[in-house]
Tab-separated table of N, CA and C in Angstrom:
chain	number	residue	atom	x	y	z
J	1	SER	N	0.930	-1.129	-0.158
J	1	SER	CA	0.211	-0.177	0.077
J	1	SER	C	0.896	1.385	-0.063
J	2	ARG	N	0.455	2.420	-0.821
J	2	ARG	CA	1.205	3.415	-0.963
J	2	ARG	C	1.063	4.354	0.412
J	3	THR	N	2.109	5.052	0.697
J	3	THR	CA	1.689	6.101	1.861
J	3	THR	C	1.106	7.371	1.305
J	4	ALA	N	0.367	8.115	2.119
J	4	ALA	CA	-0.153	9.253	1.777
J	4	ALA	C	1.092	10.181	1.183
J	5	VAL	N	1.972	10.236	1.427
J	5	VAL	CA	3.129	11.046	0.995
J	5	VAL	C	3.522	10.958	-0.404
J	6	ASP	N	3.574	9.511	-0.813
J	6	ASP	CA	3.947	8.879	-1.773
J	6	ASP	C	2.949	9.435	-3.042
J	7	ALA	N	1.590	9.054	-2.456
J	7	ALA	CA	0.318	9.197	-3.470
J	7	ALA	C	-0.069	10.713	-3.464
J	8	ALA	N	0.389	11.689	-2.677
J	8	ALA	CA	-0.239	12.963	-3.057
J	8	ALA	C	-0.069	13.664	-4.227
J	9	ALA	N	1.036	13.510	-4.945
J	9	ALA	CA	1.026	14.089	-6.101
J	9	ALA	C	0.129	13.486	-7.126
J	10	ALA	N	0.045	12.453	-6.981
J	10	ALA	CA	-0.991	11.799	-8.094
J	10	ALA	C	-2.202	11.843	-7.736
J	11	ALA	N	-2.539	12.059	-6.721
J	11	ALA	CA	-4.013	11.591	-6.188
J	11	ALA	C	-5.132	12.703	-7.094
J	12	GLU	N	-4.448	13.808	-7.549
J	12	GLU	CA	-5.750	14.699	-8.296
J	12	GLU	C	-5.817	13.833	-9.762
J	13	ALA	N	-4.928	13.106	-10.279
J	13	ALA	CA	-5.293	12.657	-11.658
J	13	ALA	C	-5.409	11.094	-11.754
J	14	GLU	N	-5.211	10.428	-10.452
J	14	GLU	CA	-5.035	9.054	-10.647
J	14	GLU	C	-5.782	8.465	-9.564
J	15	ILE	N	-6.291	7.250	-9.632
J	15	ILE	CA	-6.724	6.710	-8.259
J	15	ILE	C	-5.525	6.037	-7.760
J	16	VAL	N	-5.440	6.300	-6.459
J	16	VAL	CA	-4.174	5.792	-5.383
J	16	VAL	C	-4.875	4.986	-4.582
J	17	GLU	N	-4.024	4.011	-3.756
J	17	GLU	CA	-4.274	3.591	-2.604
J	17	GLU	C	-3.674	3.757	-1.414
J	18	ILE	N	-4.411	4.242	-0.533
J	18	ILE	CA	-3.807	4.332	0.893
J	18	ILE	C	-4.659	3.834	1.776
J	19	ASP	N	-3.948	2.833	2.587
J	19	ASP	CA	-4.360	1.998	3.661
J	19	ASP	C	-6.111	1.146	3.138
J	20	GLY	N	-5.544	0.781	1.976
J	20	GLY	CA	-6.567	-0.108	1.435
J	20	GLY	C	-8.060	0.602	0.819
J	21	VAL	N	-7.952	2.077	1.164
J	21	VAL	CA	-8.935	2.863	0.419
J	21	VAL	C	-8.410	3.350	-1.148
J	22	LEU	N	-9.277	3.207	-1.962
J	22	LEU	CA	-8.839	3.707	-3.359
J	22	LEU	C	-9.529	5.135	-3.171
J	23	ILE	N	-8.559	6.287	-3.751
J	23	ILE	CA	-8.892	7.598	-3.859
J	23	ILE	C	-8.489	8.155	-5.197
J	24	GLY	N	-9.579	8.938	-5.513
J	24	GLY	CA	-9.537	9.502	-6.701
J	24	GLY	C	-10.349	10.720	-7.083
J	25	ARG	N	-10.280	11.407	-8.192
J	25	ARG	CA	-11.052	12.493	-8.485
J	25	ARG	C	-12.500	12.011	-9.037
J	26	THR	N	-13.494	12.955	-8.805
J	26	THR	CA	-14.684	12.387	-9.057
J	26	THR	C	-14.823	12.288	-10.679
J	27	ASP	N	-15.564	11.552	-11.298
J	27	ASP	CA	-15.929	11.226	-12.485
J	27	ASP	C	-17.303	11.234	-12.831
J	28	GLY	N	-17.974	11.722	-12.024
J	28	GLY	CA	-19.577	11.908	-11.830
J	28	GLY	C	-20.184	10.572	-11.013
J	29	ARG	N	-19.585	9.710	-10.957
J	29	ARG	CA	-20.241	8.552	-10.150
J	29	ARG	C	-20.249	8.668	-9.072
J	30	MET	N	-20.854	8.132	-7.974
J	30	MET	CA	-20.977	8.090	-6.537
J	30	MET	C	-19.903	7.388	-6.003
J	31	ALA	N	-19.177	7.441	-4.791
J	31	ALA	CA	-18.413	6.884	-4.428
J	31	ALA	C	-18.959	5.499	-3.905
J	32	ALA	N	-20.088	5.376	-3.518
J	32	ALA	CA	-20.857	4.083	-3.111
J	32	ALA	C	-21.143	3.332	-4.553
J	33	THR	N	-20.931	3.791	-5.631
J	33	THR	CA	-21.078	2.956	-7.037
J	33	THR	C	-20.169	2.447	-7.277
J	34	LEU	N	-18.850	3.337	-7.323
J	34	LEU	CA	-17.437	2.678	-7.435
J	34	LEU	C	-17.017	1.567	-6.278
J	35	ALA	N	-17.377	2.117	-5.149
J	35	ALA	CA	-17.048	0.706	-4.139
J	35	ALA	C	-17.598	-0.363	-4.367
J	36	ALA	N	-18.901	-0.382	-4.738
J	36	ALA	CA	-19.842	-1.613	-5.126
J	36	ALA	C	-19.160	-2.332	-6.271
J	37	GLU	N	-18.627	-1.537	-7.075
J	37	GLU	CA	-17.913	-2.215	-8.511
J	37	GLU	C	-16.729	-2.560	-8.122
J	38	LEU	N	-15.841	-2.053	-7.387
J	38	LEU	CA	-14.580	-2.188	-7.112
J	38	LEU	C	-14.301	-3.336	-6.075
J	39	LYS	N	-15.557	-3.153	-5.264
J	39	LYS	CA	-15.390	-4.083	-4.086
J	39	LYS	C	-14.349	-3.732	-2.964
J	40	ARG	N	-14.304	-2.532	-2.882
J	40	ARG	CA	-13.239	-1.702	-2.022
J	40	ARG	C	-13.780	-0.579	-1.608
J	41	PRO	N	-13.084	-0.005	-0.300
J	41	PRO	CA	-13.765	1.589	-0.115
J	41	PRO	C	-12.992	2.734	-0.843
J	42	VAL	N	-13.854	3.484	-1.014
J	42	VAL	CA	-13.472	4.559	-2.070
J	42	VAL	C	-13.648	5.930	-1.463
J	43	ALA	N	-12.752	6.824	-1.746
J	43	ALA	CA	-13.138	8.471	-1.304
J	43	ALA	C	-12.836	9.147	-2.406
J	44	LEU	N	-13.736	10.180	-3.044
J	44	LEU	CA	-13.659	10.771	-4.200
J	44	LEU	C	-13.494	12.292	-4.037
J	45	LEU	N	-12.548	12.985	-4.682
J	45	LEU	CA	-12.096	14.308	-4.363
J	45	LEU	C	-12.919	15.037	-5.295
J	46	ASP	N	-13.844	15.889	-4.839
J	46	ASP	CA	-14.176	17.068	-5.704
J	46	ASP	C	-13.179	17.994	-6.320
J	47	TRP	N	-13.696	18.572	-7.279
J	47	TRP	CA	-12.718	19.638	-8.075
J	47	TRP	C	-12.457	20.815	-7.083
J	48	SER	N	-11.113	21.244	-6.981
J	48	SER	CA	-11.002	22.528	-6.500
J	48	SER	C	-10.010	23.050	-6.857
J	49	ARG	N	-9.915	24.633	-6.775
J	49	ARG	CA	-8.806	25.310	-7.320
J	49	ARG	C	-7.493	25.405	-6.464
J	50	GLU	N	-6.509	25.534	-7.451
J	50	GLU	CA	-5.221	25.691	-6.736
J	50	GLU	C	-5.082	26.195	-5.581
J	51	GLY	N	-4.580	26.048	-4.497
J	51	GLY	CA	-4.409	26.827	-3.318
J	51	GLY	C	-5.441	26.759	-2.694
J	52	ALA	N	-6.789	26.180	-2.736
J	52	ALA	CA	-7.655	26.093	-1.882
J	52	ALA	C	-7.179	25.378	-0.445
J	53	PRO	N	-7.685	25.700	0.619
J	53	PRO	CA	-7.215	25.276	2.057
J	53	PRO	C	-7.689	24.180	2.330
J	54	ALA	N	-8.865	23.422	1.477
J	54	ALA	CA	-9.113	22.178	1.914
J	54	ALA	C	-9.574	21.424	0.499
J	55	TYR	N	-9.720	20.124	0.471
J	55	TYR	CA	-10.253	19.320	-0.332
J	55	TYR	C	-11.501	18.726	0.157
J	56	ALA	N	-12.378	18.863	-0.577
J	56	ALA	CA	-13.739	18.156	-0.492
J	56	ALA	C	-13.950	16.633	-0.881
J	57	PHE	N	-14.049	15.497	0.004
J	57	PHE	CA	-14.154	14.441	-0.490
J	57	PHE	C	-15.651	13.788	-0.055
J	58	SER	N	-16.145	12.739	-0.850
J	58	SER	CA	-17.160	11.793	-0.692
J	58	SER	C	-16.686	10.449	-0.220
J	59	VAL	N	-17.101	9.966	0.566
J	59	VAL	CA	-16.396	8.494	1.057
J	59	VAL	C	-17.933	7.305	0.917
J	60	SER	N	-17.271	6.294	0.455
J	60	SER	CA	-18.324	5.065	0.322
J	60	SER	C	-18.578	4.299	1.905
J	61	GLU	N	-17.842	4.809	2.634
J	61	GLU	CA	-18.030	4.192	4.116
J	61	GLU	C	-17.170	5.259	5.134
J	62	PRO	N	-17.457	5.344	6.612
J	62	PRO	CA	-16.848	5.857	7.357
J	62	PRO	C	-15.393	5.707	7.324
J	63	SER	N	-14.810	4.519	7.097
J	63	SER	CA	-13.338	4.222	7.562
J	63	SER	C	-12.719	4.645	6.264
J	64	ALA	N	-13.297	5.217	5.079
J	64	ALA	CA	-12.422	5.633	4.191
J	64	ALA	C	-11.927	7.182	4.524
J	65	ALA	N	-12.749	7.731	5.356
J	65	ALA	CA	-12.545	9.226	5.542
J	65	ALA	C	-11.233	9.527	6.116
J	66	SER	N	-10.686	8.571	6.995
J	66	SER	CA	-9.247	8.657	7.502
J	66	SER	C	-8.077	8.736	6.241
J	67	ALA	N	-8.352	7.799	5.322
J	67	ALA	CA	-7.452	7.876	4.381
J	67	ALA	C	-7.631	9.160	3.502
J	68	ALA	N	-8.477	9.629	3.213
J	68	ALA	CA	-8.746	10.794	2.566
J	68	ALA	C	-8.227	12.056	3.370
J	69	ALA	N	-8.525	11.980	4.713
J	69	ALA	CA	-7.796	13.080	5.571
J	69	ALA	C	-6.345	13.042	5.657
J	70	ALA	N	-5.519	11.633	5.301
J	70	ALA	CA	-4.311	11.498	5.340
J	70	ALA	C	-3.744	12.140	3.939
J	71	LEU	N	-4.498	11.938	3.144
J	71	LEU	CA	-3.883	12.425	1.757
J	71	LEU	C	-4.121	14.125	1.625
J	72	ALA	N	-5.015	14.644	2.109
J	72	ALA	CA	-5.150	16.018	2.187
J	72	ALA	C	-3.996	16.633	3.174
J	73	LYS	N	-3.675	16.041	4.274
J	73	LYS	CA	-2.738	16.385	4.995
J	73	LYS	C	-1.301	16.387	4.340
J	74	ALA	N	-1.154	15.288	3.615
J	74	ALA	CA	0.291	15.183	3.041
J	74	ALA	C	0.227	16.501	1.882
J	75	ARG	N	-0.948	16.945	1.385
J	75	ARG	CA	-1.006	17.931	0.332
J	75	ARG	C	-0.897	19.418	1.155
J	76	GLY	N	-1.070	19.432	2.464
J	76	GLY	CA	-1.002	20.602	3.346
J	76	GLY	C	-2.402	21.462	3.164
J	77	ARG	N	-3.296	20.481	3.239
J	77	ARG	CA	-4.858	20.881	3.393
J	77	ARG	C	-5.354	20.053	3.894
J	78	GLN	N	-6.740	20.497	4.542
J	78	GLN	CA	-7.587	19.829	5.516
J	78	GLN	C	-8.487	18.918	4.678
J	79	ALA	N	-9.265	18.042	5.258
J	79	ALA	CA	-10.157	17.191	4.199
J	79	ALA	C	-11.565	17.680	4.856
J	80	VAL	N	-12.347	17.647	3.949
J	80	VAL	CA	-13.973	18.248	4.380
J	80	VAL	C	-14.830	16.865	3.859
J	81	ILE	N	-15.530	16.020	4.483
J	81	ILE	CA	-16.112	15.106	4.002
J	81	ILE	C	-17.477	15.367	3.757
J	82	ILE	N	-18.169	15.359	2.242
J	82	ILE	CA	-19.228	15.741	1.914
J	82	ILE	C	-20.236	14.619	1.686
J	83	GLU	N	-21.527	14.939	1.392
J	83	GLU	CA	-22.362	13.967	0.975
J	83	GLU	C	-22.223	13.069	-0.016
J	84	ASP	N	-22.056	12.140	-0.201
J	84	ASP	CA	-21.813	11.234	-1.438
J	84	ASP	C	-23.031	11.639	-2.518
J	85	ARG	N	-22.628	12.279	-3.795
J	85	ARG	CA	-23.631	12.486	-4.660
J	85	ARG	C	-23.117	12.327	-5.827
J	86	PRO	N	-23.661	12.149	-7.080
J	86	PRO	CA	-23.239	12.092	-8.255
J	86	PRO	C	-22.454	13.573	-8.784
J	87	GLY	N	-21.125	13.405	-8.980
J	87	GLY	CA	-20.440	14.639	-9.390
J	87	GLY	C	-19.960	15.639	-8.072
J	88	LEU	N	-20.408	15.241	-7.144
J	88	LEU	CA	-20.211	16.043	-5.533
J	88	LEU	C	-20.678	17.378	-5.897
J	89	LEU	N	-19.925	18.254	-5.468
J	89	LEU	CA	-20.588	19.711	-5.526
J	89	LEU	C	-20.127	20.378	-6.473
J	90	VAL	N	-18.748	20.802	-6.223
J	90	VAL	CA	-18.334	21.838	-7.221
J	90	VAL	C	-17.972	21.342	-8.513
J	91	ALA	N	-17.551	20.171	-8.953
J	91	ALA	CA	-17.260	19.719	-10.213
J	91	ALA	C	-18.758	19.555	-10.706
J	92	ARG	N	-19.858	19.097	-10.155
J	92	ARG	CA	-21.204	19.135	-10.720
J	92	ARG	C	-21.719	20.366	-11.187
J	93	THR	N	-21.499	21.574	-10.374
J	93	THR	CA	-21.676	22.738	-10.524
J	93	THR	C	-21.203	23.528	-11.759
J	94	LEU	N	-19.808	23.282	-11.932
J	94	LEU	CA	-19.103	23.777	-12.795
J	94	LEU	C	-19.487	23.079	-14.129
J	95	ALA	N	-19.559	21.594	-14.160
J	95	ALA	CA	-19.612	20.980	-15.299
J	95	ALA	C	-21.053	21.229	-15.852
J	96	GLN	N	-22.228	21.449	-15.004
J	96	GLN	CA	-23.412	21.984	-15.641
J	96	GLN	C	-23.426	23.458	-16.207
J	97	LEU	N	-22.675	24.162	-15.456
J	97	LEU	CA	-22.477	25.762	-15.925
J	97	LEU	C	-21.790	25.783	-17.512
J	98	ALA	N	-20.536	25.054	-17.602
J	98	ALA	CA	-20.235	24.771	-18.600
J	98	ALA	C	-20.846	24.207	-19.925
J	99	ASN	N	-21.874	23.148	-19.472
J	99	ASN	CA	-22.574	22.610	-20.368
J	99	ASN	C	-23.677	23.627	-20.964
J	100	SER	N	-24.203	24.141	-19.974
J	100	SER	CA	-25.127	25.356	-20.310
J	100	SER	C	-24.656	26.427	-21.337
J	101	ALA	N	-23.195	26.826	-21.083
J	101	ALA	CA	-22.471	27.753	-21.899
J	101	ALA	C	-22.470	27.180	-22.975
J	102	ALA	N	-21.990	26.025	-23.273
J	102	ALA	CA	-21.879	25.698	-24.633
J	102	ALA	C	-23.054	25.427	-25.429
J	103	ASP	N	-24.095	25.176	-24.678
J	103	ASP	CA	-25.393	25.193	-25.329
J	103	ASP	C	-25.847	26.784	-25.759
J	104	ALA	N	-25.275	27.678	-25.191
J	104	ALA	CA	-25.415	29.212	-25.609
J	104	ALA	C	-24.857	29.433	-26.440
J	105	VAL	N	-23.588	28.776	-26.978
J	105	VAL	CA	-22.708	29.161	-27.822
J	105	VAL	C	-23.451	28.553	-29.061
J	106	ARG	N	-23.767	27.281	-28.818
J	106	ARG	CA	-24.519	26.435	-30.005
J	106	ARG	C	-25.612	27.348	-30.433
J	107	ASP	N	-26.526	27.940	-29.718
J	107	ASP	CA	-27.656	28.546	-30.058
J	107	ASP	C	-27.747	30.000	-30.423
J	108	GLY	N	-26.378	30.457	-30.532
J	108	GLY	CA	-25.899	32.150	-30.977
J	108	GLY	C	-26.149	33.072	-30.087
J	109	VAL	N	-26.559	32.650	-28.444
J	109	VAL	CA	-26.558	33.331	-27.797
J	109	VAL	C	-25.346	34.591	-27.610
J	110	ALA	N	-24.245	34.248	-27.597
J	110	ALA	CA	-22.969	34.752	-27.471
J	110	ALA	C	-21.634	34.106	-27.778
J	111	SER	N	-20.575	34.678	-28.095
J	111	SER	CA	-19.240	33.799	-28.458
J	111	SER	C	-18.887	33.260	-27.271
J	112	PRO	N	-17.846	32.354	-27.202
J	112	PRO	CA	-17.342	31.502	-26.115
J	112	PRO	C	-16.732	32.870	-25.369
J	113	ASP	N	-15.769	33.599	-25.921
J	113	ASP	CA	-15.203	34.740	-24.951
J	113	ASP	C	-16.117	35.480	-24.394
J	114	ASP	N	-17.152	35.988	-25.028
J	114	ASP	CA	-18.300	36.761	-24.310
J	114	ASP	C	-18.726	35.969	-23.167
J	115	ILE	N	-19.017	34.824	-23.104
J	115	ILE	CA	-19.574	34.159	-22.257
J	115	ILE	C	-18.791	34.171	-21.078
J	116	ASP	N	-17.459	33.752	-21.493
J	116	ASP	CA	-16.516	33.821	-20.372
J	116	ASP	C	-16.169	34.935	-19.760
J	117	ARG	N	-16.106	35.967	-20.247
J	117	ARG	CA	-15.922	37.663	-19.925
J	117	ARG	C	-17.286	37.994	-18.916
J	118	ALA	N	-18.353	37.649	-19.340
J	118	ALA	CA	-19.901	37.811	-18.485
J	118	ALA	C	-19.736	37.191	-17.312
J	119	LEU	N	-19.073	35.813	-17.351
J	119	LEU	CA	-19.214	35.390	-16.019
J	119	LEU	C	-18.032	35.911	-14.971
J	120	ILE	N	-16.898	36.115	-15.786
J	120	ILE	CA	-15.705	36.816	-14.850
J	120	ILE	C	-16.230	37.956	-14.285
J	121	ALA	N	-16.735	39.036	-15.328
J	121	ALA	CA	-17.141	40.159	-14.926
J	121	ALA	C	-18.413	40.456	-13.932
J	122	GLY	N	-19.316	39.651	-14.400
J	122	GLY	CA	-20.612	39.638	-13.730
J	122	GLY	C	-20.952	38.921	-12.580
J	123	ALA	N	-20.119	37.735	-12.282
J	123	ALA	CA	-20.458	36.827	-11.275
J	123	ALA	C	-18.979	36.580	-10.486
J	124	ASN	N	-17.776	37.401	-10.914
J	124	ASN	CA	-16.630	37.149	-9.970
J	124	ASN	C	-16.221	35.862	-10.016
J	125	TYR	N	-16.644	35.104	-11.329
J	125	TYR	CA	-15.779	33.906	-11.456
J	125	TYR	C	-14.191	34.116	-11.654
J	126	PRO	N	-13.107	33.122	-11.023
J	126	PRO	CA	-11.989	33.306	-11.710
J	126	PRO	C	-11.608	33.128	-12.848
J	127	VAL	N	-12.521	32.172	-13.632
J	127	VAL	CA	-12.123	31.921	-15.124
J	127	VAL	C	-13.715	31.520	-15.365
J	128	GLY	N	-13.628	31.826	-16.907
J	128	GLY	CA	-15.154	31.589	-17.608
J	128	GLY	C	-15.500	29.851	-17.636
J	129	PRO	N	-16.867	29.748	-17.556
J	129	PRO	CA	-16.988	28.034	-17.753
J	129	PRO	C	-16.361	27.494	-18.896
J	130	LEU	N	-16.302	28.163	-20.126
J	130	LEU	CA	-15.892	27.529	-21.319
J	130	LEU	C	-14.232	27.245	-21.209
J	131	ALA	N	-13.449	28.163	-20.609
J	131	ALA	CA	-12.136	27.986	-20.339
J	131	ALA	C	-11.953	26.986	-19.185
J	132	TRP	N	-12.898	27.009	-18.299
J	132	TRP	CA	-12.754	26.201	-17.300
J	132	TRP	C	-12.700	24.628	-17.875
J	133	ALA	N	-13.651	24.663	-18.800
J	133	ALA	CA	-14.085	23.408	-19.429
J	133	ALA	C	-12.870	22.876	-20.253
J	134	ALA	N	-12.104	23.999	-21.089
J	134	ALA	CA	-10.871	23.547	-21.692
J	134	ALA	C	-9.937	22.823	-20.734
J	135	GLY	N	-9.883	23.801	-19.613
J	135	GLY	CA	-8.713	23.141	-18.718
J	135	GLY	C	-9.103	21.880	-18.026
J	136	PHE	N	-10.069	21.600	-17.846
J	136	PHE	CA	-10.814	20.314	-17.298
J	136	PHE	C	-10.341	19.402	-18.043
J	137	GLY	N	-10.583	19.556	-19.442
J	137	GLY	CA	-10.622	18.543	-20.506
J	137	GLY	C	-11.777	18.187	-20.937
J	138	HIS	N	-12.478	18.553	-22.379
J	138	HIS	CA	-13.840	18.017	-22.731
J	138	HIS	C	-13.951	16.843	-22.684
J	139	GLY	N	-13.087	15.780	-22.905
J	139	GLY	CA	-13.510	14.287	-23.012
J	139	GLY	C	-13.933	14.159	-21.402
J	140	ALA	N	-12.922	14.565	-20.466
J	140	ALA	CA	-13.236	14.492	-18.997
J	140	ALA	C	-14.708	15.005	-18.691
J	141	LEU	N	-14.959	16.066	-19.279
J	141	LEU	CA	-16.175	16.742	-18.767
J	141	LEU	C	-17.362	15.808	-19.314
J	142	VAL	N	-17.205	15.453	-20.713
J	142	VAL	CA	-18.296	14.665	-20.993
J	142	VAL	C	-18.589	13.264	-20.118
J	143	ARG	N	-17.400	12.879	-19.986
J	143	ARG	CA	-17.717	11.470	-19.140
J	143	ARG	C	-18.229	11.681	-17.659
J	144	LEU	N	-17.806	12.947	-17.016
J	144	LEU	CA	-18.548	13.570	-15.886
J	144	LEU	C	-20.081	13.745	-16.075
J	145	LEU	N	-20.364	14.494	-17.150
J	145	LEU	CA	-21.882	14.759	-17.296
J	145	LEU	C	-22.356	13.500	-17.479
J	146	ASP	N	-22.055	12.514	-18.322
J	146	ASP	CA	-22.687	11.308	-18.932
J	146	ASP	C	-22.813	10.627	-17.671
J	147	ASN	N	-21.808	10.393	-16.520
J	147	ASN	CA	-22.154	9.647	-15.430
J	147	ASN	C	-22.685	10.408	-14.504
J	148	ILE	N	-22.887	11.694	-14.548
J	148	ILE	CA	-24.082	12.181	-13.462
J	148	ILE	C	-25.391	11.848	-14.003
J	149	ALA	N	-25.534	11.998	-15.335
J	149	ALA	CA	-26.934	11.815	-16.160
J	149	ALA	C	-27.302	10.288	-15.723
J	150	ALA	N	-26.334	9.290	-15.878
J	150	ALA	CA	-26.737	8.399	-15.568
J	150	ALA	C	-27.046	7.664	-14.065
J	151	GLU	N	-26.412	8.310	-12.912
J	151	GLU	CA	-26.348	8.149	-11.871
J	151	GLU	C	-27.856	8.765	-11.345
J	152	THR	N	-28.202	9.852	-11.753
J	152	THR	CA	-29.476	10.701	-11.564
J	152	THR	C	-30.664	10.475	-12.224
J	153	GLY	N	-30.491	10.008	-13.486
J	153	GLY	CA	-31.357	9.709	-14.356
J	153	GLY	C	-31.894	11.034	-14.974
J	154	GLU	N	-31.355	12.261	-14.816
J	154	GLU	CA	-31.783	13.361	-15.177
J	154	GLU	C	-30.943	13.893	-16.463
J	155	GLU	N	-31.900	14.097	-17.264
J	155	GLU	CA	-31.442	14.430	-18.853
J	155	GLU	C	-30.851	15.826	-18.779
J	156	MET	N	-31.097	16.731	-17.789
J	156	MET	CA	-30.452	17.906	-18.083
J	156	MET	C	-28.939	17.769	-17.770
J	157	TYR	N	-28.387	16.484	-17.384
J	157	TYR	CA	-26.948	16.458	-17.353
J	157	TYR	C	-26.266	15.832	-18.387
J	158	ARG	N	-27.187	15.632	-19.603
J	158	ARG	CA	-26.629	15.114	-20.753
J	158	ARG	C	-25.737	16.203	-21.392
J	159	PRO	N	-24.417	15.784	-21.945
J	159	PRO	CA	-23.561	16.631	-22.377
J	159	PRO	C	-24.218	17.383	-23.618
J	160	SER	N	-23.773	18.733	-23.840
J	160	SER	CA	-24.151	19.339	-24.834
J	160	SER	C	-23.589	18.743	-26.191
J	161	GLN	N	-23.993	18.787	-27.301
J	161	GLN	CA	-23.380	18.396	-28.581
J	161	GLN	C	-22.119	19.057	-28.947
J	162	VAL	N	-22.076	20.608	-28.517
J	162	VAL	CA	-21.001	21.102	-28.752
J	162	VAL	C	-19.880	20.493	-27.892
J	163	LEU	N	-20.011	20.186	-26.621
J	163	LEU	CA	-19.098	19.616	-25.847
J	163	LEU	C	-18.453	18.376	-26.406
J	164	ARG	N	-19.739	17.494	-27.024
J	164	ARG	CA	-19.046	16.257	-27.436
J	164	ARG	C	-18.208	16.292	-28.495
J	165	ARG	N	-18.673	17.280	-29.548
J	165	ARG	CA	-17.662	17.595	-30.683
J	165	ARG	C	-16.358	17.945	-30.092
J	166	LEU	N	-16.330	18.946	-29.271
J	166	LEU	CA	-14.873	19.439	-28.588
J	166	LEU	C	-14.337	18.169	-28.007
J	167	ALA	N	-14.625	17.335	-27.552
J	167	ALA	CA	-14.266	16.262	-26.731
J	167	ALA	C	-13.698	15.121	-27.944
J	168	ALA	N	-14.496	15.051	-29.291
J	168	ALA	CA	-13.917	14.195	-30.137
J	168	ALA	C	-12.790	14.843	-30.829
J	169	MET	N	-12.882	15.966	-31.006
J	169	MET	CA	-11.650	16.880	-31.559
J	169	MET	C	-10.282	16.530	-30.732
J	170	GLU	N	-10.432	16.625	-29.561
J	170	GLU	CA	-9.280	16.295	-28.389
J	170	GLU	C	-8.919	15.113	-28.358
J	171	ASP	N	-9.783	13.958	-28.793
J	171	ASP	CA	-9.493	12.619	-29.110
J	171	ASP	C	-8.487	12.305	-30.160
J	172	ARG	N	-9.113	13.183	-31.284
J	172	ARG	CA	-8.239	13.102	-32.408
J	172	ARG	C	-6.735	13.446	-32.226
J	173	ALA	N	-6.631	14.859	-31.620
J	173	ALA	CA	-5.204	15.452	-31.513
J	173	ALA	C	-4.136	14.798	-31.028
């Protein structure tokens, strides 16, 4: 088993194991869903901006919280345990915002740059939703939204065709 210090650098991009608990970034599925599939305790990391003082995790069982706390401590952050829900909190919110922004571009409401500038200037977002989507990765965003839609049964989480095209372009590049 890897130690928290060894795993800390890889935790935001990979699934790592700490004390028998699998820890990784949310892909839209719930920790309980992944734990049942993998037959192991799971802790999922919500999206967070660089320099945030805490990581938010959902856990498949209470025992996974200590592994999540060890990882956060190794990264100089605190661990906050949140309710296990599809896409968690921040990733789900940002994904849906980017999805809606992509639909607005498709519908000719505004250009991508105008939408990003509007959210930065009007809502004080640190980055626009379409720029965030590009940084997150369009393919990862489509998978996140597809998994949230599958977990919730809500069509509103189905990825925009614009995002699907951008993801396909990333795959070809």
